[in-house]
mmCIF file of C-alpha atoms in Angstrom:
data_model
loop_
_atom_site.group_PDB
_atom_site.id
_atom_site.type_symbol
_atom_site.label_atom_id
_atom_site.label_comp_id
_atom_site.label_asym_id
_atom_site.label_seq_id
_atom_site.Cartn_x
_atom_site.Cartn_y
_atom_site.Cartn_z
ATOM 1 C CA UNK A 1 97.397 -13.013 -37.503
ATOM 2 C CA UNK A 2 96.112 -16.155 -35.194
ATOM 3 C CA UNK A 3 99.788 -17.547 -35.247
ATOM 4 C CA UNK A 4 101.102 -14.481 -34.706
ATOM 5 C CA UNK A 5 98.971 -13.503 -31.205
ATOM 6 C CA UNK A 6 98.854 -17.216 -30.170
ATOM 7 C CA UNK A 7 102.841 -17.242 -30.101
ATOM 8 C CA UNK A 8 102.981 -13.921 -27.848
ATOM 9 C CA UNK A 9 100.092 -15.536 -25.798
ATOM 10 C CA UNK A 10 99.578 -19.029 -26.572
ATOM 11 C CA UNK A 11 97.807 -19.520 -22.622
ATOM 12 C CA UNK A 12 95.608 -16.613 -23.093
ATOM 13 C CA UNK A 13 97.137 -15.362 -19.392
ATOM 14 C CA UNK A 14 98.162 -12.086 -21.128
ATOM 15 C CA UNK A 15 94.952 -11.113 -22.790
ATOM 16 C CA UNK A 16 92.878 -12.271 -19.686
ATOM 17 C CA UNK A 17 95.529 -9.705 -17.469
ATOM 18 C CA UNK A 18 94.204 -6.891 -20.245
ATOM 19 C CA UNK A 19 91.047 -7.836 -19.274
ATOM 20 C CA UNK A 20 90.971 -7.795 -15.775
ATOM 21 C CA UNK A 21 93.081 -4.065 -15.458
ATOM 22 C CA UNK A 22 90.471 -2.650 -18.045
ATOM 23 C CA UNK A 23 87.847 -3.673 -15.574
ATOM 24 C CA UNK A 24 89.305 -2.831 -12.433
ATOM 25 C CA UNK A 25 90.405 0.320 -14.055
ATOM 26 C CA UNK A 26 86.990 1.122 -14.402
ATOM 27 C CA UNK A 27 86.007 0.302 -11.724
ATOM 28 C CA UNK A 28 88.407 2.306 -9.864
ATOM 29 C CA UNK A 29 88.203 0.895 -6.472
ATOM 30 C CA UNK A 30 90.847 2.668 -4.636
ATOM 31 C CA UNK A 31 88.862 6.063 -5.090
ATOM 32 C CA UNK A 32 85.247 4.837 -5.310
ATOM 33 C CA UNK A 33 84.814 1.773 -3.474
ATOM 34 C CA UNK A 34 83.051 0.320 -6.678
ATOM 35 C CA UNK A 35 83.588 -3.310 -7.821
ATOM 36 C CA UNK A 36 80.323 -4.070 -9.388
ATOM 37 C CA UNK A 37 79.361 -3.239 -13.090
ATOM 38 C CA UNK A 38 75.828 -1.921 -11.702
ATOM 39 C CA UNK A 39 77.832 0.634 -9.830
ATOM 40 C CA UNK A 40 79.057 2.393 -12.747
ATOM 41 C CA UNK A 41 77.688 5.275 -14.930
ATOM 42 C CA UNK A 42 76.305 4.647 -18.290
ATOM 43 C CA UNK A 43 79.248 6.939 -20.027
ATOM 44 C CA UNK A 44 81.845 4.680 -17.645
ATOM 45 C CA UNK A 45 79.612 1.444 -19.446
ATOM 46 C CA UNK A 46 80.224 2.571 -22.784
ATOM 47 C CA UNK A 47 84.321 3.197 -21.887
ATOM 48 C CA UNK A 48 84.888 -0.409 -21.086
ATOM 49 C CA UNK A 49 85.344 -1.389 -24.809
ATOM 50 C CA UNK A 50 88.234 1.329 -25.184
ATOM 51 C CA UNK A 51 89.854 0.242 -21.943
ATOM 52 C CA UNK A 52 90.040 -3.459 -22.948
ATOM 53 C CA UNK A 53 91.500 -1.860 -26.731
ATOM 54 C CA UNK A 54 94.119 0.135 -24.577
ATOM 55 C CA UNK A 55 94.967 -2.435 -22.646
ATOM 56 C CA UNK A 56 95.482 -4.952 -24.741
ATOM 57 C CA UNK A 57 97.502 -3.010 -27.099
ATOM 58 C CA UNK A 58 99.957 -1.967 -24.056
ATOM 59 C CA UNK A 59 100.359 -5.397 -23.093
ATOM 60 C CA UNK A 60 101.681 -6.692 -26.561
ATOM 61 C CA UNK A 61 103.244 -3.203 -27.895
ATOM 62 C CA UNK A 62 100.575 -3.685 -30.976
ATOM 63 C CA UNK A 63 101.594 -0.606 -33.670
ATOM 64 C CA UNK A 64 98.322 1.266 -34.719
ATOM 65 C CA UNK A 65 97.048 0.722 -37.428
ATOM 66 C CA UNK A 66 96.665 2.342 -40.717
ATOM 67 C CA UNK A 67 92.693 2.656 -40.797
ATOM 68 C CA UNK A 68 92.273 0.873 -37.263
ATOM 69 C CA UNK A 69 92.903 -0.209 -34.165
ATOM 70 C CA UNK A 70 95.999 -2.565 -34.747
ATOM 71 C CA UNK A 71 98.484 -3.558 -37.102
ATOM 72 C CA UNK A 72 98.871 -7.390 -37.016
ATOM 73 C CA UNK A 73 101.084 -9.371 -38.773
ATOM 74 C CA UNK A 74 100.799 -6.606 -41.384
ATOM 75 C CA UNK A 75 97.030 -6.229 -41.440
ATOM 76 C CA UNK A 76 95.085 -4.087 -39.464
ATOM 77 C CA UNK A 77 92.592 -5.693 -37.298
ATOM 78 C CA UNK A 78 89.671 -3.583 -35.145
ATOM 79 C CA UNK A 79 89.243 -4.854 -31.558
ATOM 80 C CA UNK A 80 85.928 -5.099 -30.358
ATOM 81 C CA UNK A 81 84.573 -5.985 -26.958
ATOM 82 C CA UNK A 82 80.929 -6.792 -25.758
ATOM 83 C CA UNK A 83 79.945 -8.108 -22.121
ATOM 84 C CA UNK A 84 77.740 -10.434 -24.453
ATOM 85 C CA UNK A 85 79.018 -13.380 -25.883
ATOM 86 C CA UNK A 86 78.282 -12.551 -29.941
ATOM 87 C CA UNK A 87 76.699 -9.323 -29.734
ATOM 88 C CA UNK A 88 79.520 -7.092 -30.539
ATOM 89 C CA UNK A 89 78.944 -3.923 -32.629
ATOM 90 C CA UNK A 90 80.765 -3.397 -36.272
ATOM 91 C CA UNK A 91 81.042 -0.768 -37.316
ATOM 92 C CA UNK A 92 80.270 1.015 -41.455
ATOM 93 C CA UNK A 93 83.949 0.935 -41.851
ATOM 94 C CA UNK A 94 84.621 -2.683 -41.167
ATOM 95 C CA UNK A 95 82.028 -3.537 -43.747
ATOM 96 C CA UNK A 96 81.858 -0.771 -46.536
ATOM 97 C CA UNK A 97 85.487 -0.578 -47.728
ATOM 98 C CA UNK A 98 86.695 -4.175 -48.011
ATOM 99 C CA UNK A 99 86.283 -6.835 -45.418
ATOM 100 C CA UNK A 100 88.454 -6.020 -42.392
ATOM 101 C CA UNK A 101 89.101 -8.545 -39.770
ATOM 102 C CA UNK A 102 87.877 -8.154 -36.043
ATOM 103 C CA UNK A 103 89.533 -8.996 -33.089
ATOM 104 C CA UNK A 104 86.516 -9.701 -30.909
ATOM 105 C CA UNK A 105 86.421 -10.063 -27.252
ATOM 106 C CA UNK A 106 84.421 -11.319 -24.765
ATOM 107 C CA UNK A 107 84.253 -11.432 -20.605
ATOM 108 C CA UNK A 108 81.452 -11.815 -18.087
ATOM 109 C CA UNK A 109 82.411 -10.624 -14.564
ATOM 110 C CA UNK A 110 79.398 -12.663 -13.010
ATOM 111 C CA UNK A 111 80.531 -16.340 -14.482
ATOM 112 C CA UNK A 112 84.333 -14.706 -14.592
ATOM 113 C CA UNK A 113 85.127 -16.623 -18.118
ATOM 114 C CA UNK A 114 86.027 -14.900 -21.406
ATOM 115 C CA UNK A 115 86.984 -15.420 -24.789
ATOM 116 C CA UNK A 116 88.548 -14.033 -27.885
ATOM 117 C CA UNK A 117 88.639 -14.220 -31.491
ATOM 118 C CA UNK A 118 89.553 -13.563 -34.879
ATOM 119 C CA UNK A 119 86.467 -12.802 -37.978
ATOM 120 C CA UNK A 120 86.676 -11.313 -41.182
ATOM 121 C CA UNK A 121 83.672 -9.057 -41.479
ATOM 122 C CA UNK A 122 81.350 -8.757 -44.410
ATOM 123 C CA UNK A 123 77.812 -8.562 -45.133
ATOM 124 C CA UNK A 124 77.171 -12.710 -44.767
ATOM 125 C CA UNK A 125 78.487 -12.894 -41.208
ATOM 126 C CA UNK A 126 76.163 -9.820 -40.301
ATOM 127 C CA UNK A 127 72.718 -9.438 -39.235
ATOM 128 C CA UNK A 128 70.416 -6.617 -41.674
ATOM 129 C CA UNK A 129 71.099 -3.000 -41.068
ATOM 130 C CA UNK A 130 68.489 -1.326 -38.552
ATOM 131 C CA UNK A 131 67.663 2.195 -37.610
ATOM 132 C CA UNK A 132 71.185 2.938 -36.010
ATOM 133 C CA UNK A 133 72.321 6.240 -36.918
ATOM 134 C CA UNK A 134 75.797 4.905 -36.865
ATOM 135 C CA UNK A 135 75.069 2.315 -38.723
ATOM 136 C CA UNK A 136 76.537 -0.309 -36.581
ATOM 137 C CA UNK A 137 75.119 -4.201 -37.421
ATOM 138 C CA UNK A 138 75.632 -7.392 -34.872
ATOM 139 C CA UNK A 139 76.899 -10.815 -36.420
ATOM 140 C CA UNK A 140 74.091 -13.375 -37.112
ATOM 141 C CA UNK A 141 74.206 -17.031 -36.709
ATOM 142 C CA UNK A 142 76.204 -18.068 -39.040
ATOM 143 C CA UNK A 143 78.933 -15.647 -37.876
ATOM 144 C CA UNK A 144 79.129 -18.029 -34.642
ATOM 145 C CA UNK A 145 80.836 -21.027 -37.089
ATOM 146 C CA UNK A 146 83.092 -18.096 -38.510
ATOM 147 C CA UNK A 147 85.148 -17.397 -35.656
ATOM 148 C CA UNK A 148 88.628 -18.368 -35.603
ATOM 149 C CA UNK A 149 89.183 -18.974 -31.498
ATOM 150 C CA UNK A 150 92.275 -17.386 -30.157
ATOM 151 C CA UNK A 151 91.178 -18.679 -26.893
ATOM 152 C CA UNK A 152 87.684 -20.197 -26.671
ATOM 153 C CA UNK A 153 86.961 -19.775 -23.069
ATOM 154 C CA UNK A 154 88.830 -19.142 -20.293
ATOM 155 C CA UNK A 155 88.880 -18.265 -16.478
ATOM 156 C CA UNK A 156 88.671 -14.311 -15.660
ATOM 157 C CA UNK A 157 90.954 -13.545 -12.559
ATOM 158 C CA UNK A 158 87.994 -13.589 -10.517
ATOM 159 C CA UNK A 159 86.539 -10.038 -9.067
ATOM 160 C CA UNK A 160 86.246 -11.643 -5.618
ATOM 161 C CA UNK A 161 84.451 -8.822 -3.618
ATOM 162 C CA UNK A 162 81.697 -9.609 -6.782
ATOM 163 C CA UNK A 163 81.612 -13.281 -5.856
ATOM 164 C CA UNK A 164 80.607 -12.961 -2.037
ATOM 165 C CA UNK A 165 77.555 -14.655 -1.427
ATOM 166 C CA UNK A 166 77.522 -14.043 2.465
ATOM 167 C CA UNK A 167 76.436 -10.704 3.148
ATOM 168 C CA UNK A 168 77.902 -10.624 6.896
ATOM 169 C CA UNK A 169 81.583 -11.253 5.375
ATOM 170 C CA UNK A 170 81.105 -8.321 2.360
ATOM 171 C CA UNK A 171 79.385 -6.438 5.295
ATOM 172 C CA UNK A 172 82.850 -6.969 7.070
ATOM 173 C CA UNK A 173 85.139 -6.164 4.288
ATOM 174 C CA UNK A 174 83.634 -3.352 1.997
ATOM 175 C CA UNK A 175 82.073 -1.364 4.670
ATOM 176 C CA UNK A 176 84.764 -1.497 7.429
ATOM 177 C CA UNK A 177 84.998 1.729 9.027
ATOM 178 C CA UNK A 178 89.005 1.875 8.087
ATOM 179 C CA UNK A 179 90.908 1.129 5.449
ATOM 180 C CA UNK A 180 93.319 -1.514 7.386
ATOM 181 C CA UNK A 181 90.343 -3.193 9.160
ATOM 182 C CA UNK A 182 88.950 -3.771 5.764
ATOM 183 C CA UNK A 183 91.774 -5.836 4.768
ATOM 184 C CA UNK A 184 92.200 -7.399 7.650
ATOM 185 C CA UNK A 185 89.096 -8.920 7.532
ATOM 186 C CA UNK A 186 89.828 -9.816 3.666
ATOM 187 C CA UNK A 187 92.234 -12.412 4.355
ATOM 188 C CA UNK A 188 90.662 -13.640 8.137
ATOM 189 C CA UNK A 189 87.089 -14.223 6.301
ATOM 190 C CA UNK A 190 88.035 -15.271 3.167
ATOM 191 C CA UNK A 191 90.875 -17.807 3.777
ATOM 192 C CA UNK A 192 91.560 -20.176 0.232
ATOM 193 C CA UNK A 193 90.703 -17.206 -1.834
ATOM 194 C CA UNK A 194 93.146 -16.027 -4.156
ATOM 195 C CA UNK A 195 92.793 -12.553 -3.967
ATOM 196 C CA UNK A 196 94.325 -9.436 -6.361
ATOM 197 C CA UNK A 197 95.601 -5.909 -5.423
ATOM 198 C CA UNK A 198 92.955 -4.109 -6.994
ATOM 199 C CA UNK A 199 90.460 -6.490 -4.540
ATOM 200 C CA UNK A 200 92.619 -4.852 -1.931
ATOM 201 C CA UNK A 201 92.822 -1.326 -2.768
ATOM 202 C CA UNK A 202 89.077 -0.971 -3.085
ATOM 203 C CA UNK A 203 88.674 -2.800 0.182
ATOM 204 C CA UNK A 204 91.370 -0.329 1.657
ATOM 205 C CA UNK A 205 90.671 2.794 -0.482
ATOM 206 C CA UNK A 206 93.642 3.583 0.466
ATOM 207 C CA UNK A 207 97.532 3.853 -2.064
ATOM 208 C CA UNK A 208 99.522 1.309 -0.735
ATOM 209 C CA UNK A 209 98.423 -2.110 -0.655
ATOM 210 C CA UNK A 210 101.883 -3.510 -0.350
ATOM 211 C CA UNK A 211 101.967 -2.282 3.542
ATOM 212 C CA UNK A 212 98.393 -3.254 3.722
ATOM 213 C CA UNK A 213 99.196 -6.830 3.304
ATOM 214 C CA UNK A 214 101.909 -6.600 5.474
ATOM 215 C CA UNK A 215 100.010 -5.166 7.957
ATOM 216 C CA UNK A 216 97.671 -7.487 7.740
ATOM 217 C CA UNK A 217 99.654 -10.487 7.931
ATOM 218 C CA UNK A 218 101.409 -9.144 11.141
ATOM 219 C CA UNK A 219 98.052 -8.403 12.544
ATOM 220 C CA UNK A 220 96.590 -11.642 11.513
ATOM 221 C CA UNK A 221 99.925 -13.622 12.961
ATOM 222 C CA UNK A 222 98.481 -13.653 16.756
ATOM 223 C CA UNK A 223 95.032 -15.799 15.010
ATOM 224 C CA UNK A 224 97.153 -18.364 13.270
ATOM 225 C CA UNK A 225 96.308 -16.403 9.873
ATOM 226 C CA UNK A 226 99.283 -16.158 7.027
ATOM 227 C CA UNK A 227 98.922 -14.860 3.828
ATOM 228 C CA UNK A 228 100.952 -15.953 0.539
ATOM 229 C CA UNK A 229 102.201 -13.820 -1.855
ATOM 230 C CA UNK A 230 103.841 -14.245 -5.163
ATOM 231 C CA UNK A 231 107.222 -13.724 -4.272
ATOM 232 C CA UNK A 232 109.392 -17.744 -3.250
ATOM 233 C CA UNK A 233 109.131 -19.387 -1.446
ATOM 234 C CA UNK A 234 105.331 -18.673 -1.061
ATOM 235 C CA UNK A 235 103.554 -20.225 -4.122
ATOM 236 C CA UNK A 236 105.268 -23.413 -3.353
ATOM 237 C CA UNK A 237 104.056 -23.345 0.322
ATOM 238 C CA UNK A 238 100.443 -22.386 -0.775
ATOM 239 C CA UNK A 239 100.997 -25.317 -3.673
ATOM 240 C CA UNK A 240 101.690 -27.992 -0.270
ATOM 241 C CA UNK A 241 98.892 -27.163 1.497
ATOM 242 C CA UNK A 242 96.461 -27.387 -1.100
ATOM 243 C CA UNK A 243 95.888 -24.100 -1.776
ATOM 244 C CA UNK A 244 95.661 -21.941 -5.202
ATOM 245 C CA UNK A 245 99.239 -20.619 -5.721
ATOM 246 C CA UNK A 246 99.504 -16.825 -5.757
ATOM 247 C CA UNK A 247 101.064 -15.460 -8.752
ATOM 248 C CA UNK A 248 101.868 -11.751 -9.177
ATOM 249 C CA UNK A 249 99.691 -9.075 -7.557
ATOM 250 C CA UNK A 250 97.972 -11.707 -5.918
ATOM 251 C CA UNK A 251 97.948 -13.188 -2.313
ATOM 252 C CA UNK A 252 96.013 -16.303 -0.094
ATOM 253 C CA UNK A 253 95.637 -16.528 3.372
ATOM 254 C CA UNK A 254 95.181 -19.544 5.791
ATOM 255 C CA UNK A 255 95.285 -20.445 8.989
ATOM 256 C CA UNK A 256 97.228 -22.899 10.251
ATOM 257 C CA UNK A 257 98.460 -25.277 12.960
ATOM 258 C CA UNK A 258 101.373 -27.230 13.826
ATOM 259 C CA UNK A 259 101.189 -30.894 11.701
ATOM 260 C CA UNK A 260 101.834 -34.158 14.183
ATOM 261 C CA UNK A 261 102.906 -37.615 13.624
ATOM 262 C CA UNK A 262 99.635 -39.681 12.492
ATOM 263 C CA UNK A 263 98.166 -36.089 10.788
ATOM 264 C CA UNK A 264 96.857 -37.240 6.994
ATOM 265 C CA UNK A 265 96.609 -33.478 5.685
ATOM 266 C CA UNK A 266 99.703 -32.183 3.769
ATOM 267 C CA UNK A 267 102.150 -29.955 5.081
ATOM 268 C CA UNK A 268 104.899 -27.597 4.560
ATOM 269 C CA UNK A 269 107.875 -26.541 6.363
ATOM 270 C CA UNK A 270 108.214 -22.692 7.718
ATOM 271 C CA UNK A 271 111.579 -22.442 9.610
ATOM 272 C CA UNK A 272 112.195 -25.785 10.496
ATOM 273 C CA UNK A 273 108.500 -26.918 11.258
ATOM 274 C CA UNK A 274 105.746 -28.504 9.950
ATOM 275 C CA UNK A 275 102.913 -26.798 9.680
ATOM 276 C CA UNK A 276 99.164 -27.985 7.833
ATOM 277 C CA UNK A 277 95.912 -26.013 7.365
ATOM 278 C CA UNK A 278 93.919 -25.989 10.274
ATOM 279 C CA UNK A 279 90.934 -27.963 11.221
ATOM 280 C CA UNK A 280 87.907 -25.923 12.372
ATOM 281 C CA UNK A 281 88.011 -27.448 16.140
ATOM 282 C CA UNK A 282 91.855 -26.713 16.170
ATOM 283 C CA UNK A 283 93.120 -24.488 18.949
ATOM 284 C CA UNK A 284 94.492 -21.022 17.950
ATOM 285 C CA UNK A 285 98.319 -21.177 17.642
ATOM 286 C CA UNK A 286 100.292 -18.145 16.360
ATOM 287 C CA UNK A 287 101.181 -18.765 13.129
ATOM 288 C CA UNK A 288 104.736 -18.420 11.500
ATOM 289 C CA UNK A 289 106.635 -15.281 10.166
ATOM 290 C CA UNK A 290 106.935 -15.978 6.522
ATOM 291 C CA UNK A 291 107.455 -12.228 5.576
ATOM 292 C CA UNK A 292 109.927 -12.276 2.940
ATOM 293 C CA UNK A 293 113.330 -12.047 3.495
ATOM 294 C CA UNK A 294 113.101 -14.162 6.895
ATOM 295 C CA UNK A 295 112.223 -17.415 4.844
ATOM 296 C CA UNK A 296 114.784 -19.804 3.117
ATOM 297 C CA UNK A 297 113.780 -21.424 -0.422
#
């Protein structure tokens, strides 16, 4: 079953995209506005764990299985998620009718890292039985030694609106007074940031966040502000400069200015010019069009 999910996914990139939709399908920011797991109600709480099961079986085309979630390599497996590393909840049936292997999962939004694994359940990798009514049991300590690590941490796409420490730039961005002006400030006050469509959609509240972005990158042209997308030649530009590069359903804005002879800083080449991220004390020059379709590979 490891060798089997490790070939489909040997990065982990799949299973952490499974993660993050679950999430932001939670979270629903296009209709709620919510990016935050303290903004949720405690029945939406107790959903997550399905989400990340749907998910994950949509992205690999999993069959069911015969008694649970998955069928594996021809084994069923159960998947099982917790927001706390090791303090996922088995179930009687994993335990009371042969030992049935878990696929556990793990993600915190606040340190955006997760995990997952593989354990066969029984009663020596599981703490005593409590008053439960449904009869659920944790794994104890020894458990922890038991796992077999698909992947044994990794990077979550990061929820960015989550990780804003400055309160005058989420001021900016989630409580803009329109939907445009929300993204607009996205990309002008958080330039480096690689930011994802569901960031934008809950910034915008609004359907299309394709036009958003392109919106915003003609509004943002006039302040020397462009924003990379996924699509060529864009992650290669973003990868000259420096700057994360954006893979799909995710974008990064900069400003820039014109590079010079004697300039250290790396550059790339928009239409026949040299261009470099701007310095602070840099004058504002209009930046480049670099929709796509107007730029060359």
């Amino acid at each position: 079953m490891h060798a089997a999910i490790s070939k489909l996914d040997p990065y982990g990139d799949r299973t952490g995209y499974a993660i993050r939709e679950a999430l932001d399908q939670i979270y629903d920011g296009q209709r709620t506005g919510r990016w935050d797991f303290t903004q949720l109600l405690k029945t939406e709480k107790t959903h997550i764990g399905t989400l990340v099961e749907i998910w994950i079986q949509r992205e690999f085309e999993f069959r069911d299985g015969v008694e649970l979630d998955y069928s594996i390599a021809g084994a069923d497996v159960d998947c099982k998620w917790s927001r706390n590393l090791y303090e996922w909840e088995i179930p009687e049936e994993m335990y009371s009718r042969g030992n049935k292997i878990a696929l556990v999962v793990w993600a915190n939004e606040y340190t955006a890292r997760w995990a997952s694994g593989l354990i066969r359940i029984s009663d020596e990798v599981l703490k005593p039985r409590g008053n439960q009514r449904d009869k659920k049991r944790q794994l104890n300590e020894e458990a922890r030694g038991r796992i077999l690590w698909l992947v044994a941490g990794a990077d979550l796409v990061k929820n960015t609106l989550l990780h804003i420490t400055d309160t005058r730039k989420l001021e900016l961005i989630a409580y803009a007074k329109g939907g445009q002006t929300a993204v607009d400030n996205l990309f002008r006050e958080l330039p480096g940031e690689l930011v994802n469509r569901a960031t934008i959609q809950t910034a915008a509240q609004q359907v299309d966040s394709a036009k958003r972005v392109r919106d915003a990158r003609r509004n943002l042209r006039p302040e020397g502000i462009v924003i990379f997308g996924h699509y060529r030649p864009h992650p290669q530009m973003a990868a000259e400069l420096d700057l994360p590069a954006p893979t799909l359903g995710r974008f990064v804005s900069a400003r820039l200015h014109p590079w010079s002879d004697g300039d250290t800083e790396p550059y790339t080449l928009i239409h026949g010019t040299r261009w470099r991220l701007a310095r602070p004390d840099d004058p504002i020059v209009p930046a480049p069009d670099i929709e796509p379709g107007k730029l060359r590979d």
